[in-house]
Amino acid sequence: IAENFLNKGEAQQAWQNIRPLLDQYPERTEVLTIAGLSLLALHNNQRGSTLLQQAYRLKASPTIGLNLSSAYISLEQYQKAETLLRQLLAKQEPYAYQERLWHNLALTYDRLGDEKRAIATYQRAIQENPTYYLSHLHLAEIYYRHPEHKHLTLEYFTRAHRFCLECFEPIKRLAELYLELHRSPEAIALLQGFLQIEETSSAYRHKAQQLLQQAKQSDNEMFPLTLK
């Protein structure tokens, strides 16, 4: 149940469900991992990191290591994150989600301001899995910082949305970009399509409705109605 809440972006409910299990199963890696991730989502990064470190000591799997690297990044412990990720990438045993390791390594460089290495490493993640939307999304964010690359920003936000139609962040960023480019009808259509997805959480639905209202207001300002 807690994992389902976490996957839907409802971290508080996830934490409330997993918290009682920490005392009952203090050495269950699944419990420690879900609890740690819930706390990270709630911005309690230090305690979340501690729980994930406990899980990794019990079972040094790539999945737990990946989550621990995310905790290190949240705590701005970039050297620890890079070291851990390079160790995981150097392992010989196959890992089904190798692109996620490359993505977190790229994110480490991104947070350090090394855009050149970040771009190359995000591209490496995409090479592993061309449909991994997060790397497309973060590439778009890098290009967004540079107005001369507006076309690449639009391209990668569009790809991120295409590869995760139910994800709110690509929708939000693409809609915001459309509004900046004075393309409000496309922003409106994008948000209306998102709101038709039944599985959308109430929190994301509310945010999408707010952005849709903003897009419609922008559209009215661009094309005001006139009475003859």
PDB file of C-alpha atoms in Angstrom:
ATOM      1  CA  ILE A   1       0.000   0.000   0.000  1.00  0.00           C
ATOM      2  CA  ALA A   2       2.777   2.430   0.959  1.00  0.00           C
ATOM      3  CA  GLU A   3       4.607   1.771  -2.302  1.00  0.00           C
ATOM      4  CA  ASN A   4       1.430   2.489  -4.289  1.00  0.00           C
ATOM      5  CA  PHE A   5       1.015   5.837  -2.527  1.00  0.00           C
ATOM      6  CA  LEU A   6       4.658   6.645  -3.219  1.00  0.00           C
ATOM      7  CA  ASN A   7       4.311   5.817  -6.910  1.00  0.00           C
ATOM      8  CA  LYS A   8       1.319   8.172  -7.113  1.00  0.00           C
ATOM      9  CA  GLY A   9       3.307  11.019  -5.588  1.00  0.00           C
ATOM     10  CA  GLU A  10       1.441  10.890  -2.271  1.00  0.00           C
ATOM     11  CA  ALA A  11       4.459  10.732   0.017  1.00  0.00           C
ATOM     12  CA  GLN A  12       2.697  11.660   3.256  1.00  0.00           C
ATOM     13  CA  GLN A  13       0.260   8.765   2.923  1.00  0.00           C
ATOM     14  CA  ALA A  14       3.145   6.453   2.025  1.00  0.00           C
ATOM     15  CA  TRP A  15       5.049   7.482   5.147  1.00  0.00           C
ATOM     16  CA  GLN A  16       1.997   7.068   7.386  1.00  0.00           C
ATOM     17  CA  ASN A  17       1.536   3.509   6.100  1.00  0.00           C
ATOM     18  CA  ILE A  18       5.178   2.445   6.276  1.00  0.00           C
ATOM     19  CA  ARG A  19       6.165   4.113   9.553  1.00  0.00           C
ATOM     20  CA  PRO A  20       4.564   1.498  11.878  1.00  0.00           C
ATOM     21  CA  LEU A  21       6.441  -1.256  10.043  1.00  0.00           C
ATOM     22  CA  LEU A  22       9.867   0.203  10.843  1.00  0.00           C
ATOM     23  CA  ASP A  23       9.667  -0.987  14.477  1.00  0.00           C
ATOM     24  CA  GLN A  24       8.282  -4.405  13.489  1.00  0.00           C
ATOM     25  CA  TYR A  25      10.779  -5.084  10.686  1.00  0.00           C
ATOM     26  CA  PRO A  26      13.917  -3.003  11.387  1.00  0.00           C
ATOM     27  CA  GLU A  27      16.061  -5.141   9.050  1.00  0.00           C
ATOM     28  CA  ARG A  28      13.667  -5.584   6.127  1.00  0.00           C
ATOM     29  CA  THR A  29      15.306  -3.847   3.201  1.00  0.00           C
ATOM     30  CA  GLU A  30      11.952  -3.272   1.463  1.00  0.00           C
ATOM     31  CA  VAL A  31      10.578  -1.448   4.521  1.00  0.00           C
ATOM     32  CA  LEU A  32      13.748   0.615   4.996  1.00  0.00           C
ATOM     33  CA  THR A  33      13.826   1.538   1.308  1.00  0.00           C
ATOM     34  CA  ILE A  34      10.184   2.637   1.029  1.00  0.00           C
ATOM     35  CA  ALA A  35      10.455   4.547   4.299  1.00  0.00           C
ATOM     36  CA  GLY A  36      13.650   6.229   3.140  1.00  0.00           C
ATOM     37  CA  LEU A  37      12.162   7.213  -0.215  1.00  0.00           C
ATOM     38  CA  SER A  38       9.007   8.533   1.474  1.00  0.00           C
ATOM     39  CA  LEU A  39      11.097  10.751   3.716  1.00  0.00           C
ATOM     40  CA  LEU A  40      13.148  11.996   0.766  1.00  0.00           C
ATOM     41  CA  ALA A  41       9.916  12.958  -0.988  1.00  0.00           C
ATOM     42  CA  LEU A  42       8.889  14.815   2.176  1.00  0.00           C
ATOM     43  CA  HIS A  43      12.259  16.641   2.167  1.00  0.00           C
ATOM     44  CA  ASN A  44      13.454  14.896   5.322  1.00  0.00           C
ATOM     45  CA  ASN A  45      16.648  14.095   3.463  1.00  0.00           C
ATOM     46  CA  GLN A  46      18.917  13.314   6.402  1.00  0.00           C
ATOM     47  CA  ARG A  47      16.699  10.659   7.968  1.00  0.00           C
ATOM     48  CA  GLY A  48      15.765   9.278   4.565  1.00  0.00           C
ATOM     49  CA  SER A  49      19.454   8.906   3.747  1.00  0.00           C
ATOM     50  CA  THR A  50      20.113   7.146   7.053  1.00  0.00           C
ATOM     51  CA  LEU A  51      17.390   4.554   6.357  1.00  0.00           C
ATOM     52  CA  LEU A  52      18.676   3.936   2.833  1.00  0.00           C
ATOM     53  CA  GLN A  53      22.222   3.507   4.123  1.00  0.00           C
ATOM     54  CA  GLN A  54      20.922   0.874   6.552  1.00  0.00           C
ATOM     55  CA  ALA A  55      19.160  -0.894   3.678  1.00  0.00           C
ATOM     56  CA  TYR A  56      22.303  -0.795   1.504  1.00  0.00           C
ATOM     57  CA  ARG A  57      24.442  -2.247   4.290  1.00  0.00           C
ATOM     58  CA  LEU A  58      21.982  -5.141   4.531  1.00  0.00           C
ATOM     59  CA  LYS A  59      21.768  -5.655   0.776  1.00  0.00           C
ATOM     60  CA  ALA A  60      24.139  -3.879  -1.587  1.00  0.00           C
ATOM     61  CA  SER A  61      21.856  -4.160  -4.619  1.00  0.00           C
ATOM     62  CA  PRO A  62      21.906  -1.724  -7.564  1.00  0.00           C
ATOM     63  CA  THR A  63      18.319  -0.677  -6.801  1.00  0.00           C
ATOM     64  CA  ILE A  64      19.037   0.302  -3.206  1.00  0.00           C
ATOM     65  CA  GLY A  65      22.344   1.850  -4.263  1.00  0.00           C
ATOM     66  CA  LEU A  66      20.534   3.950  -6.855  1.00  0.00           C
ATOM     67  CA  ASN A  67      18.088   5.184  -4.226  1.00  0.00           C
ATOM     68  CA  LEU A  68      20.942   5.931  -1.841  1.00  0.00           C
ATOM     69  CA  SER A  69      22.685   7.969  -4.535  1.00  0.00           C
ATOM     70  CA  SER A  70      19.478  10.011  -4.870  1.00  0.00           C
ATOM     71  CA  ALA A  71      19.636  10.671  -1.122  1.00  0.00           C
ATOM     72  CA  TYR A  72      23.254  11.814  -1.389  1.00  0.00           C
ATOM     73  CA  ILE A  73      22.311  14.162  -4.235  1.00  0.00           C
ATOM     74  CA  SER A  74      19.447  15.586  -2.158  1.00  0.00           C
ATOM     75  CA  LEU A  75      21.944  16.263   0.640  1.00  0.00           C
ATOM     76  CA  GLU A  76      24.379  17.842  -1.857  1.00  0.00           C
ATOM     77  CA  GLN A  77      26.903  15.103  -1.085  1.00  0.00           C
ATOM     78  CA  TYR A  78      27.911  14.882  -4.707  1.00  0.00           C
ATOM     79  CA  GLN A  79      31.259  13.171  -4.230  1.00  0.00           C
ATOM     80  CA  LYS A  80      29.586  10.334  -2.315  1.00  0.00           C
ATOM     81  CA  ALA A  81      26.930  10.052  -5.037  1.00  0.00           C
ATOM     82  CA  GLU A  82      29.492   9.940  -7.850  1.00  0.00           C
ATOM     83  CA  THR A  83      31.661   7.375  -6.065  1.00  0.00           C
ATOM     84  CA  LEU A  84      28.705   5.101  -5.333  1.00  0.00           C
ATOM     85  CA  LEU A  85      27.301   5.369  -8.869  1.00  0.00           C
ATOM     86  CA  ARG A  86      30.650   4.621 -10.492  1.00  0.00           C
ATOM     87  CA  GLN A  87      30.991   1.553  -8.263  1.00  0.00           C
ATOM     88  CA  LEU A  88      27.536   0.374  -9.311  1.00  0.00           C
ATOM     89  CA  LEU A  89      28.264   1.000 -13.013  1.00  0.00           C
ATOM     90  CA  ALA A  90      31.509  -0.963 -12.729  1.00  0.00           C
ATOM     91  CA  LYS A  91      29.742  -4.081 -11.427  1.00  0.00           C
ATOM     92  CA  GLN A  92      29.557  -6.973 -13.848  1.00  0.00           C
ATOM     93  CA  GLU A  93      26.155  -8.352 -12.876  1.00  0.00           C
ATOM     94  CA  PRO A  94      23.354  -7.153 -15.178  1.00  0.00           C
ATOM     95  CA  TYR A  95      20.978  -4.463 -13.948  1.00  0.00           C
ATOM     96  CA  ALA A  96      17.717  -3.960 -15.828  1.00  0.00           C
ATOM     97  CA  TYR A  97      17.644  -0.199 -15.276  1.00  0.00           C
ATOM     98  CA  GLN A  98      21.186   0.834 -16.098  1.00  0.00           C
ATOM     99  CA  GLU A  99      19.936   4.134 -17.534  1.00  0.00           C
ATOM    100  CA  ARG A 100      18.890   5.234 -14.052  1.00  0.00           C
ATOM    101  CA  LEU A 101      22.445   4.927 -12.779  1.00  0.00           C
ATOM    102  CA  TRP A 102      23.726   7.024 -15.685  1.00  0.00           C
ATOM    103  CA  HIS A 103      20.919   9.523 -15.098  1.00  0.00           C
ATOM    104  CA  ASN A 104      21.834  10.040 -11.449  1.00  0.00           C
ATOM    105  CA  LEU A 105      25.493  10.409 -12.386  1.00  0.00           C
ATOM    106  CA  ALA A 106      24.464  13.072 -14.912  1.00  0.00           C
ATOM    107  CA  LEU A 107      22.331  14.745 -12.246  1.00  0.00           C
ATOM    108  CA  THR A 108      25.375  14.894  -9.987  1.00  0.00           C
ATOM    109  CA  TYR A 109      27.346  16.742 -12.680  1.00  0.00           C
ATOM    110  CA  ASP A 110      24.316  18.928 -13.393  1.00  0.00           C
ATOM    111  CA  ARG A 111      24.044  20.022  -9.759  1.00  0.00           C
ATOM    112  CA  LEU A 112      27.785  20.773  -9.733  1.00  0.00           C
ATOM    113  CA  GLY A 113      27.319  23.080 -12.721  1.00  0.00           C
ATOM    114  CA  ASP A 114      29.318  20.905 -15.116  1.00  0.00           C
ATOM    115  CA  GLU A 115      26.850  21.139 -17.997  1.00  0.00           C
ATOM    116  CA  LYS A 116      29.157  19.569 -20.573  1.00  0.00           C
ATOM    117  CA  ARG A 117      29.603  16.349 -18.589  1.00  0.00           C
ATOM    118  CA  ALA A 118      25.949  16.413 -17.546  1.00  0.00           C
ATOM    119  CA  ILE A 119      24.730  16.585 -21.159  1.00  0.00           C
ATOM    120  CA  ALA A 120      27.070  13.776 -22.256  1.00  0.00           C
ATOM    121  CA  THR A 121      25.978  11.569 -19.350  1.00  0.00           C
ATOM    122  CA  TYR A 122      22.253  12.231 -19.822  1.00  0.00           C
ATOM    123  CA  GLN A 123      22.807  11.231 -23.448  1.00  0.00           C
ATOM    124  CA  ARG A 124      24.491   8.052 -22.193  1.00  0.00           C
ATOM    125  CA  ALA A 125      21.377   7.287 -20.142  1.00  0.00           C
ATOM    126  CA  ILE A 126      19.214   7.823 -23.224  1.00  0.00           C
ATOM    127  CA  GLN A 127      21.505   5.522 -25.180  1.00  0.00           C
ATOM    128  CA  GLU A 128      20.754   2.815 -22.609  1.00  0.00           C
ATOM    129  CA  ASN A 129      17.008   3.513 -22.796  1.00  0.00           C
ATOM    130  CA  PRO A 130      15.789   5.961 -25.464  1.00  0.00           C
ATOM    131  CA  THR A 131      12.380   6.237 -23.749  1.00  0.00           C
ATOM    132  CA  TYR A 132      13.690   7.202 -20.295  1.00  0.00           C
ATOM    133  CA  TYR A 133      11.749  10.425 -19.903  1.00  0.00           C
ATOM    134  CA  LEU A 134      13.660  11.867 -16.942  1.00  0.00           C
ATOM    135  CA  SER A 135      16.884  12.253 -18.903  1.00  0.00           C
ATOM    136  CA  HIS A 136      15.018  13.987 -21.725  1.00  0.00           C
ATOM    137  CA  LEU A 137      13.391  16.258 -19.134  1.00  0.00           C
ATOM    138  CA  HIS A 138      16.686  17.219 -17.514  1.00  0.00           C
ATOM    139  CA  LEU A 139      18.357  17.820 -20.852  1.00  0.00           C
ATOM    140  CA  ALA A 140      15.510  20.202 -21.664  1.00  0.00           C
ATOM    141  CA  GLU A 141      16.116  22.029 -18.384  1.00  0.00           C
ATOM    142  CA  ILE A 142      19.799  22.511 -19.243  1.00  0.00           C
ATOM    143  CA  TYR A 143      18.964  23.884 -22.692  1.00  0.00           C
ATOM    144  CA  TYR A 144      16.259  26.092 -21.144  1.00  0.00           C
ATOM    145  CA  ARG A 145      18.995  28.030 -19.354  1.00  0.00           C
ATOM    146  CA  HIS A 146      20.337  29.064 -22.750  1.00  0.00           C
ATOM    147  CA  PRO A 147      17.803  31.024 -24.853  1.00  0.00           C
ATOM    148  CA  GLU A 148      19.756  30.328 -28.038  1.00  0.00           C
ATOM    149  CA  HIS A 149      18.837  26.641 -27.632  1.00  0.00           C
ATOM    150  CA  LYS A 150      15.078  27.186 -27.356  1.00  0.00           C
ATOM    151  CA  HIS A 151      14.447  24.664 -30.144  1.00  0.00           C
ATOM    152  CA  LEU A 152      16.290  21.959 -28.200  1.00  0.00           C
ATOM    153  CA  THR A 153      14.380  22.876 -25.055  1.00  0.00           C
ATOM    154  CA  LEU A 154      11.088  22.358 -26.894  1.00  0.00           C
ATOM    155  CA  GLU A 155      12.324  19.138 -28.494  1.00  0.00           C
ATOM    156  CA  TYR A 156      13.384  17.507 -25.232  1.00  0.00           C
ATOM    157  CA  PHE A 157      10.350  18.648 -23.221  1.00  0.00           C
ATOM    158  CA  THR A 158       8.199  17.190 -26.005  1.00  0.00           C
ATOM    159  CA  ARG A 159      10.100  13.899 -25.888  1.00  0.00           C
ATOM    160  CA  ALA A 160       9.824  13.741 -22.099  1.00  0.00           C
ATOM    161  CA  HIS A 161       6.054  14.149 -22.366  1.00  0.00           C
ATOM    162  CA  ARG A 162       5.778  11.607 -25.195  1.00  0.00           C
ATOM    163  CA  PHE A 163       7.614   8.970 -23.168  1.00  0.00           C
ATOM    164  CA  CYS A 164       5.549   9.531 -20.006  1.00  0.00           C
ATOM    165  CA  LEU A 165       2.089  10.793 -20.908  1.00  0.00           C
ATOM    166  CA  GLU A 166       0.791  10.448 -17.353  1.00  0.00           C
ATOM    167  CA  CYS A 167       3.710  12.323 -15.717  1.00  0.00           C
ATOM    168  CA  PHE A 168       2.894  15.842 -14.565  1.00  0.00           C
ATOM    169  CA  GLU A 169       6.323  17.508 -14.633  1.00  0.00           C
ATOM    170  CA  PRO A 170       6.864  17.183 -18.425  1.00  0.00           C
ATOM    171  CA  ILE A 171       3.287  18.411 -18.962  1.00  0.00           C
ATOM    172  CA  LYS A 172       3.849  21.375 -16.662  1.00  0.00           C
ATOM    173  CA  ARG A 173       7.168  22.415 -18.190  1.00  0.00           C
ATOM    174  CA  LEU A 174       5.977  21.952 -21.778  1.00  0.00           C
ATOM    175  CA  ALA A 175       2.788  23.937 -21.098  1.00  0.00           C
ATOM    176  CA  GLU A 176       4.801  26.713 -19.452  1.00  0.00           C
ATOM    177  CA  LEU A 177       7.131  26.818 -22.450  1.00  0.00           C
ATOM    178  CA  TYR A 178       4.177  27.009 -24.841  1.00  0.00           C
ATOM    179  CA  LEU A 179       2.886  30.004 -22.866  1.00  0.00           C
ATOM    180  CA  GLU A 180       6.293  31.689 -23.033  1.00  0.00           C
ATOM    181  CA  LEU A 181       6.269  31.148 -26.792  1.00  0.00           C
ATOM    182  CA  HIS A 182       2.727  32.610 -27.028  1.00  0.00           C
ATOM    183  CA  ARG A 183       1.331  29.250 -28.092  1.00  0.00           C
ATOM    184  CA  SER A 184      -1.478  29.083 -25.537  1.00  0.00           C
ATOM    185  CA  PRO A 185      -3.843  26.882 -27.621  1.00  0.00           C
ATOM    186  CA  GLU A 186      -1.239  24.120 -27.539  1.00  0.00           C
ATOM    187  CA  ALA A 187      -0.807  24.554 -23.792  1.00  0.00           C
ATOM    188  CA  ILE A 188      -4.583  24.326 -23.314  1.00  0.00           C
ATOM    189  CA  ALA A 189      -4.883  21.166 -25.409  1.00  0.00           C
ATOM    190  CA  LEU A 190      -1.974  19.581 -23.561  1.00  0.00           C
ATOM    191  CA  LEU A 191      -3.436  20.248 -20.116  1.00  0.00           C
ATOM    192  CA  GLN A 192      -6.961  19.200 -21.105  1.00  0.00           C
ATOM    193  CA  GLY A 193      -5.576  15.890 -22.345  1.00  0.00           C
ATOM    194  CA  PHE A 194      -3.749  15.355 -19.048  1.00  0.00           C
ATOM    195  CA  LEU A 195      -6.899  16.038 -17.038  1.00  0.00           C
ATOM    196  CA  GLN A 196      -8.706  13.296 -18.951  1.00  0.00           C
ATOM    197  CA  ILE A 197      -6.352  10.664 -17.495  1.00  0.00           C
ATOM    198  CA  GLU A 198      -8.408   8.968 -14.778  1.00  0.00           C
ATOM    199  CA  GLU A 199      -5.397   7.844 -12.722  1.00  0.00           C
ATOM    200  CA  THR A 200      -4.169  11.422 -12.208  1.00  0.00           C
ATOM    201  CA  SER A 201      -3.757  12.154  -8.487  1.00  0.00           C
ATOM    202  CA  SER A 202      -5.848  14.897  -6.900  1.00  0.00           C
ATOM    203  CA  ALA A 203      -2.754  16.985  -6.181  1.00  0.00           C
ATOM    204  CA  TYR A 204      -1.531  16.924  -9.791  1.00  0.00           C
ATOM    205  CA  ARG A 205      -5.064  17.422 -11.075  1.00  0.00           C
ATOM    206  CA  HIS A 206      -5.381  20.593  -9.008  1.00  0.00           C
ATOM    207  CA  LYS A 207      -2.047  21.930 -10.284  1.00  0.00           C
ATOM    208  CA  ALA A 208      -3.002  21.147 -13.888  1.00  0.00           C
ATOM    209  CA  GLN A 209      -6.340  22.935 -13.470  1.00  0.00           C
ATOM    210  CA  GLN A 210      -4.567  26.018 -12.128  1.00  0.00           C
ATOM    211  CA  LEU A 211      -2.171  26.040 -15.062  1.00  0.00           C
ATOM    212  CA  LEU A 212      -5.055  25.483 -17.485  1.00  0.00           C
ATOM    213  CA  GLN A 213      -6.836  28.528 -16.063  1.00  0.00           C
ATOM    214  CA  GLN A 214      -3.658  30.538 -16.559  1.00  0.00           C
ATOM    215  CA  ALA A 215      -3.350  29.280 -20.151  1.00  0.00           C
ATOM    216  CA  LYS A 216      -6.970  30.208 -20.930  1.00  0.00           C
ATOM    217  CA  GLN A 217      -6.444  33.666 -19.468  1.00  0.00           C
ATOM    218  CA  SER A 218      -3.354  34.086 -21.633  1.00  0.00           C
ATOM    219  CA  ASP A 219      -5.321  32.915 -24.659  1.00  0.00           C
ATOM    220  CA  ASN A 220      -8.083  35.445 -23.968  1.00  0.00           C
ATOM    221  CA  GLU A 221      -5.525  38.224 -23.688  1.00  0.00           C
ATOM    222  CA  MET A 222      -4.034  37.250 -27.035  1.00  0.00           C
ATOM    223  CA  PHE A 223      -7.394  36.817 -28.761  1.00  0.00           C
ATOM    224  CA  PRO A 224      -9.961  38.967 -26.891  1.00  0.00           C
ATOM    225  CA  LEU A 225     -13.619  38.500 -27.696  1.00  0.00           C
ATOM    226  CA  THR A 226     -15.394  41.418 -29.327  1.00  0.00           C
ATOM    227  CA  LEU A 227     -19.083  42.183 -29.515  1.00  0.00           C
ATOM    228  CA  LYS A 228     -20.361  43.753 -32.716  1.00  0.00           C
TER     229      LYS A 228
END
